[in-house]
Structures are given as C-alpha cells and as structure tokens.
Amino acid sequence: TEKKETVEALRDEAAGWRIKDEMLRSEEDALLEELSDAKLAAETWPSREALLKADTERLGEEILAHDAEEEDLTKSISDLTDARNLKRNAADGLKQKCQGLTDDIKDVDAKIKELDAQSTLLEKQKIEAGGVSEDRELAIAQLQKDSVHAAERKTQEEERLTERTLKLDEARRHHE
C-alpha cells in the first residue's frame, strides 16, 4: 500500500509536470510568434515610416489649404455683409428722399390751392368792381403765373418721386 501511495503521488506529480510543460510550450510559442511579429515590424518599419511621413505632410498641406479656404470664405462673407449693409443704407436713403419729395408735393399742392383761391377771389373782385386797376391786373397775372409755376413744379416733383420710387423698388429687388 505504501508503494501504491508513492506510485500514485509520483503519477500525480508527473501529471502536474506535464501540465506545466504544456503551459511553458504554449508560452514559448506565443513568445516566438511575438518575436516573429516584432522582426517583421522592424523589417517593414522604413517603408511604413516613409508612408507615415508622406501622409503627415499631405495632411499638413490639406490643413493649410483648408485654413486658406476658410479665410477666403470669411472674407467673402464679410464683403457680402458690407455690400448688403450698403444696399440697405441706400434703400433707406431713397425712402427718406421719397418721403421728402412726397412732403414737397403736398406743400406744392397746398400752395396751388391757395393761389387758385386767391386768383378766384381776385376774379370775383374784378367782376364786382366792373373793372380792374392796373395793379390788381398785375397781381392777378402774377398769381396766375405763380399758379402755373406751382403746377409745373408739382409735375416735376411727381416725376422725381416716381423715378425715386422705381429706384427704391429696384434696390429692394436686388436686396432680396
């Protein structure tokens, strides 16, 4: 029995050594494979290094090109914004001029009405008096001239207003 126990212990010990041997062989195979990979990497490093350098240089050039393009786009946006603002200012100026011309036309209309009223009044006075003095006749003639002049000025102002309105509409269309 003692021999059996010794034999059994030796068998167990041998099995343990077999397992350790297999583990060491597996570890040796893994290390050999790792060594092979390292050798291959060392052999191919110069060509891979050249490719990596070329890729790095190419990417650097692309970054510079993108930076230049971004700078150009930023300048274009700034220029377009400035142009838009100029057009807005021009449109606002034209609106103000149109408003001014409209006010001038209203003033001219009021003056025409006033002159017409004065002319009518003088005509009535002429008829009632049965005659007109030379001063009154000159005053009537002057009022008639003023009335004609005011009507002509009104027409001119309306034409200018129409022209300005067309320019404003055109500026609005370009702005849109």
Short mmCIF file of C-alpha atoms in Angstrom, two decimals:
data_model
loop_
_atom_site.label_atom_id
_atom_site.label_comp_id
_atom_site.label_asym_id
_atom_site.label_seq_id
_atom_site.Cartn_x
_atom_site.Cartn_y
_atom_site.Cartn_z
CA THR A 1 0.00 0.00 0.00
CA GLU A 2 2.79 2.30 0.70
CA LYS A 3 4.19 1.62 -2.71
CA LYS A 4 0.81 2.30 -4.24
CA GLU A 5 0.60 5.60 -2.49
CA THR A 6 4.12 6.53 -3.60
CA VAL A 7 3.37 5.49 -7.18
CA GLU A 8 0.11 7.43 -7.06
CA ALA A 9 1.91 10.53 -5.72
CA LEU A 10 4.57 10.23 -8.43
CA ARG A 11 1.88 9.90 -11.10
CA ASP A 12 0.15 13.00 -9.78
CA GLU A 13 3.45 14.86 -9.73
CA ALA A 14 4.22 13.74 -13.30
CA ALA A 15 0.78 14.90 -14.46
CA GLY A 16 1.46 18.26 -12.86
CA TRP A 17 4.82 18.46 -14.64
CA ARG A 18 3.15 17.60 -17.96
CA ILE A 19 0.63 20.40 -17.47
CA LYS A 20 3.44 22.85 -16.57
CA ASP A 21 5.43 21.66 -19.63
CA GLU A 22 2.43 22.27 -21.92
CA MET A 23 1.90 25.71 -20.41
CA LEU A 24 5.57 26.59 -20.90
CA ARG A 25 5.46 25.36 -24.51
CA SER A 26 2.33 27.45 -25.18
CA GLU A 27 4.05 30.47 -23.62
CA GLU A 28 7.18 29.77 -25.69
CA ASP A 29 5.07 29.54 -28.89
CA ALA A 30 3.38 32.84 -28.03
CA LEU A 31 6.74 34.49 -27.37
CA LEU A 32 8.17 33.09 -30.63
CA GLU A 33 5.15 34.42 -32.53
CA GLU A 34 5.53 37.81 -30.82
CA LEU A 35 9.24 37.81 -31.70
CA SER A 36 8.38 36.97 -35.33
CA ASP A 37 5.88 39.85 -35.44
CA ALA A 38 8.46 42.21 -33.93
CA LYS A 39 11.07 41.13 -36.50
CA LEU A 40 8.58 41.66 -39.32
CA ALA A 41 7.64 45.08 -37.92
CA ALA A 42 11.32 46.02 -37.67
CA GLU A 43 11.95 44.90 -41.25
CA THR A 44 8.96 46.83 -42.66
CA TRP A 45 9.42 49.93 -40.48
CA PRO A 46 11.42 52.00 -43.02
CA SER A 47 8.72 51.67 -45.69
CA ARG A 48 5.92 52.25 -43.18
CA GLU A 49 7.80 55.25 -41.75
CA ALA A 50 8.12 56.77 -45.23
CA LEU A 51 4.37 56.27 -45.84
CA LEU A 52 3.53 57.80 -42.46
CA LYS A 53 5.76 60.82 -43.17
CA ALA A 54 4.17 61.28 -46.60
CA ASP A 55 0.67 61.04 -45.07
CA THR A 56 1.64 63.53 -42.36
CA GLU A 57 2.97 66.01 -44.94
CA ARG A 58 -0.12 65.57 -47.12
CA LEU A 59 -2.41 66.17 -44.14
CA GLY A 60 -0.38 69.26 -43.19
CA GLU A 61 -0.82 70.63 -46.71
CA GLU A 62 -4.56 69.88 -46.61
CA ILE A 63 -4.85 71.70 -43.29
CA LEU A 64 -3.09 74.75 -44.76
CA ALA A 65 -5.35 74.63 -47.83
CA HIS A 66 -8.45 74.38 -45.63
CA ASP A 67 -7.24 77.28 -43.50
CA ALA A 68 -6.69 79.42 -46.61
CA GLU A 69 -10.13 78.45 -47.95
CA GLU A 70 -11.74 79.27 -44.61
CA GLU A 71 -10.01 82.66 -44.60
CA ASP A 72 -11.26 83.34 -48.15
CA LEU A 73 -14.80 82.34 -47.20
CA THR A 74 -14.69 84.55 -44.11
CA LYS A 75 -13.57 87.50 -46.26
CA SER A 76 -16.31 86.77 -48.82
CA ILE A 77 -18.93 86.67 -46.09
CA SER A 78 -17.63 89.95 -44.70
CA ASP A 79 -17.68 91.55 -48.16
CA LEU A 80 -21.23 90.32 -48.81
CA THR A 81 -22.37 91.62 -45.43
CA ASP A 82 -20.81 95.02 -46.18
CA ALA A 83 -22.47 95.11 -49.61
CA ARG A 84 -25.84 94.18 -48.09
CA ASN A 85 -25.49 96.91 -45.48
CA LEU A 86 -24.62 99.47 -48.17
CA LYS A 87 -27.70 98.47 -50.16
CA ARG A 88 -29.86 98.72 -47.05
CA ASN A 89 -28.47 102.18 -46.33
CA ALA A 90 -29.06 103.22 -49.95
CA ALA A 91 -32.64 101.91 -49.77
CA ASP A 92 -33.22 103.78 -46.51
CA GLY A 93 -31.80 106.95 -48.10
CA LEU A 94 -34.11 106.56 -51.08
CA LYS A 95 -37.08 106.06 -48.75
CA GLN A 96 -36.21 109.28 -46.94
CA LYS A 97 -35.83 111.16 -50.23
CA CYS A 98 -39.16 109.79 -51.45
CA GLN A 99 -40.80 110.90 -48.21
CA GLY A 100 -39.23 114.33 -48.62
CA LEU A 101 -40.49 114.58 -52.20
CA THR A 102 -43.94 113.47 -51.09
CA ASP A 103 -43.93 116.21 -48.47
CA ASP A 104 -42.76 118.73 -51.10
CA ILE A 105 -45.61 117.68 -53.41
CA LYS A 106 -48.09 118.18 -50.57
CA ASP A 107 -46.65 121.64 -49.96
CA VAL A 108 -46.88 122.49 -53.67
CA ASP A 109 -50.49 121.21 -53.76
CA ALA A 110 -51.35 123.42 -50.79
CA LYS A 111 -49.70 126.41 -52.47
CA ILE A 112 -51.59 125.73 -55.73
CA LYS A 113 -54.88 125.59 -53.84
CA GLU A 114 -54.00 128.80 -52.03
CA LEU A 115 -53.05 130.55 -55.28
CA ASP A 116 -56.19 129.27 -57.01
CA ALA A 117 -58.29 130.59 -54.14
CA GLN A 118 -56.57 133.97 -54.31
CA SER A 119 -56.97 134.06 -58.09
CA THR A 120 -60.66 133.19 -57.82
CA LEU A 121 -61.14 135.87 -55.18
CA LEU A 122 -59.42 138.47 -57.36
CA GLU A 123 -61.53 137.45 -60.35
CA LYS A 124 -64.70 137.93 -58.28
CA GLN A 125 -63.48 141.29 -57.07
CA LYS A 126 -62.72 142.28 -60.68
CA ILE A 127 -66.19 141.32 -61.80
CA GLU A 128 -67.82 143.10 -58.85
CA ALA A 129 -65.79 146.25 -59.35
CA GLY A 130 -66.59 146.31 -63.02
CA GLY A 131 -63.04 146.91 -63.87
CA VAL A 132 -59.61 146.30 -62.59
CA SER A 133 -56.87 148.64 -61.75
CA GLU A 134 -53.53 148.09 -63.35
CA ASP A 135 -52.03 146.98 -60.00
CA ARG A 136 -54.75 144.44 -59.50
CA GLU A 137 -54.37 143.19 -63.01
CA LEU A 138 -50.64 142.74 -62.46
CA ALA A 139 -51.35 140.96 -59.16
CA ILE A 140 -53.80 138.64 -60.92
CA ALA A 141 -51.32 137.96 -63.72
CA GLN A 142 -48.60 137.26 -61.15
CA LEU A 143 -50.90 134.89 -59.23
CA GLN A 144 -51.75 133.09 -62.46
CA LYS A 145 -48.04 132.79 -63.30
CA ASP A 146 -47.36 131.53 -59.77
CA SER A 147 -50.18 129.03 -60.10
CA VAL A 148 -48.81 127.75 -63.44
CA HIS A 149 -45.29 127.63 -61.99
CA ALA A 150 -46.54 125.73 -58.93
CA ALA A 151 -48.39 123.24 -61.16
CA GLU A 152 -45.23 122.73 -63.22
CA ARG A 153 -43.17 122.25 -60.07
CA LYS A 154 -45.73 119.76 -58.78
CA THR A 155 -45.44 117.78 -62.02
CA GLN A 156 -41.65 117.82 -61.79
CA GLU A 157 -41.73 116.69 -58.16
CA GLU A 158 -44.18 113.89 -59.02
CA GLU A 159 -41.86 112.74 -61.82
CA ARG A 160 -38.87 112.79 -59.43
CA LEU A 161 -40.90 110.89 -56.86
CA THR A 162 -41.88 108.29 -59.45
CA GLU A 163 -38.25 107.96 -60.52
CA ARG A 164 -37.07 107.59 -56.91
CA THR A 165 -39.81 105.07 -56.19
CA LEU A 166 -38.67 102.99 -59.16
CA LYS A 167 -35.08 103.15 -57.90
CA LEU A 168 -36.22 102.13 -54.44
CA ASP A 169 -38.19 99.19 -55.83
CA GLU A 170 -35.19 98.15 -57.90
CA ALA A 171 -32.93 98.38 -54.85
CA ARG A 172 -35.41 96.27 -52.88
CA ARG A 173 -35.45 93.62 -55.62
CA HIS A 174 -31.63 93.48 -55.63
CA HIS A 175 -31.58 93.36 -51.85
CA GLU A 176 -33.95 90.38 -51.78
#
